[in-house]
Amino acid sequence: MGTPTWGNMDKRPTLDATIPTPGRRLGFPVEGLTCASCVGRVERALRALPGASEVSVNLATGRAELRLPGPGAAAVEAVARAGYAVPEAVTTLEIAGLSCAACVGRVERALAAVPDVAAVTVNLATGRATVRHPEGLVARADLEAAVAKAGYQPQAPVEAPVAARETRLAREGAALRRDLVAAALLSAPIVVLDMGGHLVPAFGHAVHGALGAWAGGIEAGLATLVLAGPGARFFRQGLPALVRGHPDMNALVALGAGAAYLYSLVAVLAPALLPAGTAHLYFEAATLIVTLILLGRTLEARARGRTGAAIARLVGLSPATARVIRDGVETEVAQASLRRGDVVRVRPGERVAADGVLVSGASYVDESMITGEPVPVAKAPGDGAVGGTLNTHGSFDLRVDSVGADSVLARIVRMVEAAQGAKLPIQAVVDRVTGWFVPAVIAAAAATFAGWLAFGPSPSVGLALVNAIAVLIIACPCAMGLATPTSIMVGTGRAAELGVLFRDGGALQRLRAVRVVALDKTGTLTLGRPTLTDLVAGPGVAADEALRLAASLESRSEHPIARSLVAAAADRGLALGTVTAFAAEPGYGIAGTVDGRAVVVGARRFLDRLTIPAGDLDDAADRLAREGRSPLFIALDGRLAALVAVADPIKPGAAEAVAALRARGLAVAMVTGDGRAVAEAVARTLGITSVSAEILPGGKVAAVQALRARHGAVAFVGDGINDAPALAEADVGIALGTGTDIAVEAADVVLMSGALSGLVGAFRLSAAVMRNIRQNLFWAFAYNVALIPVAAGLLHAVGGPLLSPVLAAGAMALSSVFVLANALRLRRAGGTASTTGAGA
C-alpha cells in the first residue's frame, strides 16, 4: 500500500499569554478580517461593550486589543455578533495527586469555574487536563492556580507530553515503592507484636512478659512513624479535601487509618477515658491499611505505565541521529537539528530519520509501524518515506520534507493522545455516581458506627470502630474512575499498532452501534489506479489525436482516471498540448481548451448537460460498463469524438473484508459517483447487494441519510475530497490514510494502510474495548455494592464473620489493580498487523 500522504491532523491553536484581568488590557486574534471595513465593524462592536476603552483592531496582525472590566467572554460574543470569530485554544496541564474519579470531578469543576473556559476534560489514567478556551483570554497561570486551590499540584510540561507522562509515572512509581518498603518494614514489628500472640500464644506471653507496658508504646511509636512518613500522603491530600467538603479516596484512607490510630493511642496513653474492656489496640490495622493501599497504588502505577506503552513505542521509533549529506560530505547530526531540504543518507537496517522523498538509491522499507502492514514496500527515487520506518535492504538518500511536530509520526502520536483523553458518553454515568459516592461512603461509615454502638454486643465501641473503618477502607472510587479511560488508552494504543487511528475517542463507542457500512468505490474498494483498457474513435477521428488532447486536459486534474489517461498517452509517445483554459465539474467531468481546440472529457450526464449527442458510441459505452469498466466520452469542438474506458482493479482483501462485515451482522452498501452498470459489476464481485450509483458529491450526504433511515447508525468509508461531506455526515466517518487530507480531516477513524482489513479490525477493536469497559464498570460497581454492606457487618447479622479493616484494605487495593489488569488484556487484542483482528 502507498505511504500515507495526509496533512496536518492537529490544528491545535497556540496559547496567547495575555492575562485578562478585569479592567486591564485584553488581546486576542480575530479570524475573518479581510479589509478596513471589517476592522471598523469589529471595533464598533467592541466599543459598544459597557466599560470598554482603548479599543484597537489591527488588520495586519489580525488582533484586537482593548481594556474591559469583567470577563473576556463578552468581547468574544461581540466579535461573533459582528460576524467574526476568536479561535479556540487548547491548554494541557499535567496534574499530580489525582487518585480517583472524585478527584477528576473536583478538578474539572475548578477549571470550569475559571472565567472564559469553554470546556474541560480531565483524564485520570493520563493525569492530564485539557482545557478549551478562546485564544488569549485564559492564562496558564490562572488554570494552574485553580488546580492548586482545588488541592492538587499542576506541573509545567517541560517535556513532550509522552516523555513528560513517562517521567512523571516513573517518579511517582519510585516514590510509591520507597514508601511501600518503609511502611512494610515499620509495620512488620507491629504485626508480630499484635498478631503473633494470636498465632502462637506462648510467643505472645513471652513478648508481653518481657516488654510489659512497653509493647503498646513500641507499637504506638512505630505506627506514628508509618502514618507520619509513608502514610502522610493520604493525610496531606485527604484532610484538606475533607475540610473543603469534597472528600476523595485519600480522605477515606485518612479517616480509616487515622481513627484506628487515634483510638489505639488513647488506649495506650489514657485507657481510663475509654469504657471498661474496650481499650484494645488497632495499630496493626492502621499501619496495614496504609501498607496495603500503598502496595495497590504501586501495582496500579506500574500498570498505568504500561497502558501508554503503545505511544511510548511509537515515540521511540524516531532515531536519535541522522547522516546528513552537506557539500558532498556525510556528517552525523542530532535528529532534532534536521531542517527541511536536508539530504539524509539511510543505510540498511537503519530507521528513516525524517519524512521526505527519495532522491537517489532504492530499497524496501518496513512501514508496519505506520500502516500495520507487515510486507516491506519498495522505494525508488520520487517515492515518499516516513520517519521512523525501517530500511531493510538497500541504501538511499532522502530529501527531508517534514520535521518535528509536522512529521507523520508526531501527528499520529497527537491523534492517539487526543483519542485517549476523550470521554465516552458512557463515562457521564460514572461521573454522576462518583460525584456523590465518597460522601455516601462516609455517611454509611457513620451509620455503621452508630448502629453498632447502639445495637452491638457490649462493649460495642470497639466493634463499631472496626466496622466503620472497614466501610471507609473497602470503598473504591478509584476503580470506577479508571474503568473507562484505561480501556480507551490501551485500546487506542493497540489500534495504532495495527494501523487504525481513532481521531475521536468517542468513535470507539459509536462504532459499536453502527448497523450499516457505506463504502465509496474508487480508491476504497478498488485500488484507485485505473488503467486505460479501450479507446474507440468516432467516424473521421484519429484515435491518438483524441487521446492526446484528452490527456493534455486531464494533466491538470488530480483524479485517478486523469492519471490513467496521461499515462496511456505517455506509453504511446504522444506529446501533450498546451492547456489555456481548464474547468472541473465534480461528478461530471472536465472541460477546457487545448492547442486552441475546445475539449470535453466526462460522463454521459456531462454530454447531456452540454447537449452533445452520444451517437453511435452510446451502445459501446453500455457494453463496456456491463463488463465493469468506466466509460468516458471525449468531445472536440462541441462534437463527440471518441470513447475511452478504464478499469480499476479491486483491492486485494476487499471481498474478504465485505464478507467479514456481513458476518458481523452489518449491512454493506456501495455509494459511488460511477455509472450504475460499472458499480453493479464491482458490487457483484464483492457480494454487495445495496448500490447507490451515479451519486454526485452533494448527493452522498443524502445517501448516508437514507441508509440511516433504513438501517440505523451509519459508518461511511472513503478517501477522496468528494467523500468529505459524507464522512462528516456519517455517525462514524472512516478515511483511508492513503487518501486526501480533506477526507482525513473530516473522518473520526483513519485506516493508515488503506487496506480494508483495517476496517474489520476497527469494528472488532471497538467491540473489544466496549466489552472491556463494561467488564470494568461491572466489577467496579458490583464490588462496591456487594462489599460495603459486608464491611458494615451485614453477614454478622445472620451468623457470618466480620470483615477486618486489613482485609478491606487488601480488597480495595486489588480492586483498582483488577481494573487495570483487565484493560491491559486489550494489548493482545487482534492478530497480526495484516489481519488486524481485534477480538478480545
mmCIF file of C-alpha atoms in Angstrom, residues 27-248:
data_model
loop_
_atom_site.group_PDB
_atom_site.id
_atom_site.type_symbol
_atom_site.label_atom_id
_atom_site.label_comp_id
_atom_site.label_asym_id
_atom_site.label_seq_id
_atom_site.Cartn_x
_atom_site.Cartn_y
_atom_site.Cartn_z
ATOM 1 C CA GLY A 27 -5.538 40.913 23.425
ATOM 2 C CA PHE A 28 -6.787 38.157 21.170
ATOM 3 C CA PRO A 29 -6.740 37.130 17.489
ATOM 4 C CA VAL A 30 -9.792 37.658 15.282
ATOM 5 C CA GLU A 31 -10.479 35.392 12.315
ATOM 6 C CA GLY A 32 -12.092 36.631 9.107
ATOM 7 C CA LEU A 33 -10.610 40.151 8.908
ATOM 8 C CA THR A 34 -10.073 40.945 5.227
ATOM 9 C CA CYS A 35 -10.373 44.706 4.840
ATOM 10 C CA ALA A 36 -10.668 48.023 6.638
ATOM 11 C CA SER A 37 -14.452 47.765 6.854
ATOM 12 C CA CYS A 38 -14.002 44.505 8.776
ATOM 13 C CA VAL A 39 -11.762 46.319 11.218
ATOM 14 C CA GLY A 40 -14.310 49.092 11.675
ATOM 15 C CA ARG A 41 -17.130 46.622 12.236
ATOM 16 C CA VAL A 42 -15.244 44.740 14.951
ATOM 17 C CA GLU A 43 -14.085 47.960 16.618
ATOM 18 C CA ARG A 44 -17.649 49.302 16.761
ATOM 19 C CA ALA A 45 -18.855 46.012 18.266
ATOM 20 C CA LEU A 46 -16.159 46.120 20.961
ATOM 21 C CA ARG A 47 -16.648 49.821 21.759
ATOM 22 C CA ALA A 48 -20.328 49.114 22.400
ATOM 23 C CA LEU A 49 -19.424 46.910 25.375
ATOM 24 C CA PRO A 50 -20.041 48.544 28.791
ATOM 25 C CA GLY A 51 -16.806 49.956 30.173
ATOM 26 C CA ALA A 52 -14.731 49.151 27.073
ATOM 27 C CA SER A 53 -11.883 51.548 26.294
ATOM 28 C CA GLU A 54 -8.703 51.781 24.222
ATOM 29 C CA VAL A 55 -10.230 49.576 21.542
ATOM 30 C CA SER A 56 -7.934 48.797 18.642
ATOM 31 C CA VAL A 57 -8.188 46.209 15.857
ATOM 32 C CA ASN A 58 -5.166 45.615 13.619
ATOM 33 C CA LEU A 59 -5.786 44.177 10.159
ATOM 34 C CA ALA A 60 -2.132 43.291 9.565
ATOM 35 C CA THR A 61 -1.761 41.268 12.749
ATOM 36 C CA GLY A 62 -5.386 40.118 12.858
ATOM 37 C CA ARG A 63 -5.628 41.005 16.542
ATOM 38 C CA ALA A 64 -7.938 43.049 18.730
ATOM 39 C CA GLU A 65 -6.807 44.979 21.827
ATOM 40 C CA LEU A 66 -8.974 46.693 24.417
ATOM 41 C CA ARG A 67 -9.463 47.413 28.096
ATOM 42 C CA LEU A 68 -12.538 45.800 29.565
ATOM 43 C CA PRO A 69 -13.906 45.286 33.080
ATOM 44 C CA GLY A 70 -15.304 41.812 33.661
ATOM 45 C CA PRO A 71 -14.683 38.535 31.806
ATOM 46 C CA GLY A 72 -13.464 38.493 28.245
ATOM 47 C CA ALA A 73 -16.379 36.316 27.088
ATOM 48 C CA ALA A 74 -18.367 39.470 26.389
ATOM 49 C CA ALA A 75 -15.721 40.559 23.884
ATOM 50 C CA VAL A 76 -15.778 37.153 22.185
ATOM 51 C CA GLU A 77 -19.561 37.308 21.895
ATOM 52 C CA ALA A 78 -19.370 40.845 20.480
ATOM 53 C CA VAL A 79 -16.902 39.714 17.833
ATOM 54 C CA ALA A 80 -19.184 36.781 16.950
ATOM 55 C CA ARG A 81 -22.226 39.072 16.630
ATOM 56 C CA ALA A 82 -20.211 41.195 14.234
ATOM 57 C CA GLY A 83 -19.721 38.130 12.040
ATOM 58 C CA TYR A 84 -16.179 37.164 13.011
ATOM 59 C CA ALA A 85 -14.613 34.650 15.364
ATOM 60 C CA VAL A 86 -11.988 34.317 18.068
ATOM 61 C CA PRO A 87 -10.175 30.987 17.542
ATOM 62 C CA GLU A 88 -10.203 28.367 20.241
ATOM 63 C CA ALA A 89 -7.012 27.408 22.046
ATOM 64 C CA VAL A 90 -6.234 24.233 23.960
ATOM 65 C CA THR A 91 -4.116 24.230 27.112
ATOM 66 C CA THR A 92 -2.877 20.959 28.559
ATOM 67 C CA LEU A 93 -1.917 20.625 32.221
ATOM 68 C CA GLU A 94 -0.089 17.771 33.883
ATOM 69 C CA ILE A 95 -1.654 17.276 37.332
ATOM 70 C CA ALA A 96 -0.182 15.333 40.248
ATOM 71 C CA GLY A 97 -2.299 13.961 43.060
ATOM 72 C CA LEU A 98 -5.234 12.574 41.086
ATOM 73 C CA SER A 99 -6.176 9.297 42.739
ATOM 74 C CA CYS A 100 -9.839 8.603 41.974
ATOM 75 C CA ALA A 101 -12.878 9.676 39.988
ATOM 76 C CA ALA A 102 -13.871 12.160 42.707
ATOM 77 C CA CYS A 103 -10.555 13.954 42.127
ATOM 78 C CA VAL A 104 -11.350 14.176 38.411
ATOM 79 C CA GLY A 105 -14.728 15.767 39.070
ATOM 80 C CA ARG A 106 -13.261 18.240 41.538
ATOM 81 C CA VAL A 107 -10.510 19.412 39.183
ATOM 82 C CA GLU A 108 -12.943 19.655 36.279
ATOM 83 C CA ARG A 109 -15.258 21.858 38.329
ATOM 84 C CA ALA A 110 -12.348 24.041 39.483
ATOM 85 C CA LEU A 111 -11.060 24.576 35.944
ATOM 86 C CA ALA A 112 -14.538 25.132 34.515
ATOM 87 C CA ALA A 113 -15.012 27.919 37.068
ATOM 88 C CA VAL A 114 -12.096 29.914 35.612
ATOM 89 C CA PRO A 115 -13.601 32.794 33.601
ATOM 90 C CA ASP A 116 -13.787 32.226 29.837
ATOM 91 C CA VAL A 117 -13.054 28.478 29.959
ATOM 92 C CA ALA A 118 -15.273 26.752 27.400
ATOM 93 C CA ALA A 119 -14.713 23.064 28.130
ATOM 94 C CA VAL A 120 -12.631 20.894 30.434
ATOM 95 C CA THR A 121 -11.682 17.233 30.295
ATOM 96 C CA VAL A 122 -9.575 15.588 33.000
ATOM 97 C CA ASN A 123 -8.253 12.078 32.389
ATOM 98 C CA LEU A 124 -7.436 10.026 35.474
ATOM 99 C CA ALA A 125 -5.406 7.489 33.537
ATOM 100 C CA THR A 126 -3.054 10.066 31.980
ATOM 101 C CA GLY A 127 -3.125 12.566 34.844
ATOM 102 C CA ARG A 128 -3.763 15.316 32.315
ATOM 103 C CA ALA A 129 -6.318 18.103 31.988
ATOM 104 C CA THR A 130 -7.309 19.504 28.596
ATOM 105 C CA VAL A 131 -8.855 22.977 28.706
ATOM 106 C CA ARG A 132 -10.505 24.647 25.715
ATOM 107 C CA HIS A 133 -10.934 28.421 25.727
ATOM 108 C CA PRO A 134 -10.855 31.451 23.423
ATOM 109 C CA GLU A 135 -7.267 32.130 22.484
ATOM 110 C CA GLY A 136 -5.703 34.881 24.530
ATOM 111 C CA LEU A 137 -8.377 35.069 27.224
ATOM 112 C CA VAL A 138 -7.179 32.424 29.673
ATOM 113 C CA ALA A 139 -3.659 32.289 31.089
ATOM 114 C CA ARG A 140 -1.961 29.078 32.096
ATOM 115 C CA ALA A 141 -1.162 30.668 35.457
ATOM 116 C CA ASP A 142 -4.884 31.105 36.188
ATOM 117 C CA LEU A 143 -5.565 27.466 35.345
ATOM 118 C CA GLU A 144 -2.680 26.265 37.486
ATOM 119 C CA ALA A 145 -3.893 28.434 40.367
ATOM 120 C CA ALA A 146 -7.364 26.889 40.102
ATOM 121 C CA VAL A 147 -5.881 23.387 40.201
ATOM 122 C CA ALA A 148 -3.726 24.266 43.199
ATOM 123 C CA LYS A 149 -6.701 25.806 45.025
ATOM 124 C CA ALA A 150 -8.604 22.549 44.496
ATOM 125 C CA GLY A 151 -5.809 20.767 46.364
ATOM 126 C CA TYR A 152 -3.755 19.287 43.537
ATOM 127 C CA GLN A 153 -0.368 20.029 42.017
ATOM 128 C CA PRO A 154 -0.168 21.395 38.442
ATOM 129 C CA GLN A 155 3.093 20.659 36.707
ATOM 130 C CA ALA A 156 4.580 22.590 33.828
ATOM 131 C CA PRO A 157 5.097 20.464 30.688
ATOM 132 C CA VAL A 158 8.852 20.818 30.305
ATOM 133 C CA GLU A 159 8.980 17.733 28.041
ATOM 134 C CA ALA A 160 6.917 16.374 25.193
ATOM 135 C CA PRO A 161 3.612 15.027 26.544
ATOM 136 C CA VAL A 162 4.587 11.372 26.150
ATOM 137 C CA ALA A 163 8.018 11.872 27.712
ATOM 138 C CA ALA A 164 6.517 14.005 30.474
ATOM 139 C CA ARG A 165 3.994 11.303 31.291
ATOM 140 C CA GLU A 166 6.668 8.607 31.346
ATOM 141 C CA THR A 167 8.886 10.730 33.584
ATOM 142 C CA ARG A 168 6.028 11.571 35.930
ATOM 143 C CA LEU A 169 4.877 7.952 36.202
ATOM 144 C CA ALA A 170 8.428 6.780 36.812
ATOM 145 C CA ARG A 171 8.856 9.400 39.538
ATOM 146 C CA GLU A 172 5.538 8.508 41.154
ATOM 147 C CA GLY A 173 6.336 4.796 40.955
ATOM 148 C CA ALA A 174 9.739 5.281 42.613
ATOM 149 C CA ALA A 175 8.183 7.342 45.429
ATOM 150 C CA LEU A 176 5.466 4.739 45.965
ATOM 151 C CA ARG A 177 7.965 1.886 46.074
ATOM 152 C CA ARG A 178 10.095 3.784 48.575
ATOM 153 C CA ASP A 179 7.102 4.495 50.804
ATOM 154 C CA LEU A 180 5.833 0.919 50.457
ATOM 155 C CA VAL A 181 9.160 -0.553 51.606
ATOM 156 C CA ALA A 182 9.337 1.849 54.540
ATOM 157 C CA ALA A 183 5.737 1.148 55.576
ATOM 158 C CA ALA A 184 6.251 -2.619 55.331
ATOM 159 C CA LEU A 185 9.432 -2.556 57.407
ATOM 160 C CA LEU A 186 7.844 -0.383 60.101
ATOM 161 C CA SER A 187 4.572 -2.347 60.111
ATOM 162 C CA ALA A 188 6.188 -5.785 60.404
ATOM 163 C CA PRO A 189 7.145 -5.445 64.116
ATOM 164 C CA ILE A 190 3.651 -4.179 64.932
ATOM 165 C CA VAL A 191 2.079 -7.196 63.227
ATOM 166 C CA VAL A 192 4.464 -9.519 65.070
ATOM 167 C CA LEU A 193 3.735 -7.902 68.429
ATOM 168 C CA ASP A 194 -0.010 -7.725 67.933
ATOM 169 C CA MET A 195 -0.815 -10.807 65.907
ATOM 170 C CA GLY A 196 2.000 -13.132 66.988
ATOM 171 C CA GLY A 197 0.289 -13.914 70.247
ATOM 172 C CA HIS A 198 -2.891 -14.957 68.433
ATOM 173 C CA LEU A 199 -0.991 -17.371 66.219
ATOM 174 C CA VAL A 200 1.475 -18.670 68.848
ATOM 175 C CA PRO A 201 0.118 -17.991 72.365
ATOM 176 C CA ALA A 202 3.420 -18.923 74.027
ATOM 177 C CA PHE A 203 5.226 -16.323 71.897
ATOM 178 C CA GLY A 204 2.692 -13.693 72.875
ATOM 179 C CA HIS A 205 3.082 -14.430 76.578
ATOM 180 C CA ALA A 206 6.861 -14.301 76.309
ATOM 181 C CA VAL A 207 6.935 -10.992 74.422
ATOM 182 C CA HIS A 208 4.413 -9.229 76.592
ATOM 183 C CA GLY A 209 6.036 -10.685 79.710
ATOM 184 C CA ALA A 210 9.372 -9.240 78.645
ATOM 185 C CA LEU A 211 8.129 -5.878 77.355
ATOM 186 C CA GLY A 212 5.109 -5.385 79.568
ATOM 187 C CA ALA A 213 3.530 -1.950 79.068
ATOM 188 C CA TRP A 214 6.338 -1.057 76.654
ATOM 189 C CA ALA A 215 4.763 -3.218 73.967
ATOM 190 C CA GLY A 216 1.942 -0.735 73.445
ATOM 191 C CA GLY A 217 4.384 2.153 73.424
ATOM 192 C CA ILE A 218 6.582 0.455 70.828
ATOM 193 C CA GLU A 219 3.555 -0.170 68.620
ATOM 194 C CA ALA A 220 2.436 3.430 69.049
ATOM 195 C CA GLY A 221 5.872 4.754 68.083
ATOM 196 C CA LEU A 222 6.164 2.566 65.001
ATOM 197 C CA ALA A 223 2.586 3.366 63.916
ATOM 198 C CA THR A 224 3.323 7.079 64.306
ATOM 199 C CA LEU A 225 6.329 6.700 62.003
ATOM 200 C CA VAL A 226 4.193 4.857 59.413
ATOM 201 C CA LEU A 227 1.416 7.449 59.383
ATOM 202 C CA ALA A 228 3.732 10.444 59.577
ATOM 203 C CA GLY A 229 6.091 9.069 56.924
ATOM 204 C CA PRO A 230 4.794 6.779 54.148
ATOM 205 C CA GLY A 231 1.168 7.400 55.127
ATOM 206 C CA ALA A 232 1.471 11.173 55.215
ATOM 207 C CA ARG A 233 0.453 11.413 51.539
ATOM 208 C CA PHE A 234 -3.086 10.305 52.419
ATOM 209 C CA PHE A 235 -3.444 12.931 55.123
ATOM 210 C CA ARG A 236 -1.850 15.736 53.064
ATOM 211 C CA GLN A 237 -4.358 15.213 50.263
ATOM 212 C CA GLY A 238 -7.319 13.708 52.089
ATOM 213 C CA LEU A 239 -7.806 16.032 55.053
ATOM 214 C CA PRO A 240 -7.819 19.311 53.043
ATOM 215 C CA ALA A 241 -10.322 17.735 50.657
ATOM 216 C CA LEU A 242 -12.454 16.736 53.635
ATOM 217 C CA VAL A 243 -12.297 20.270 55.080
ATOM 218 C CA ARG A 244 -13.346 21.751 51.728
ATOM 219 C CA GLY A 245 -16.357 19.420 51.689
ATOM 220 C CA HIS A 246 -15.138 17.412 48.693
ATOM 221 C CA PRO A 247 -13.739 14.182 50.168
ATOM 222 C CA ASP A 248 -11.892 11.724 47.940
#
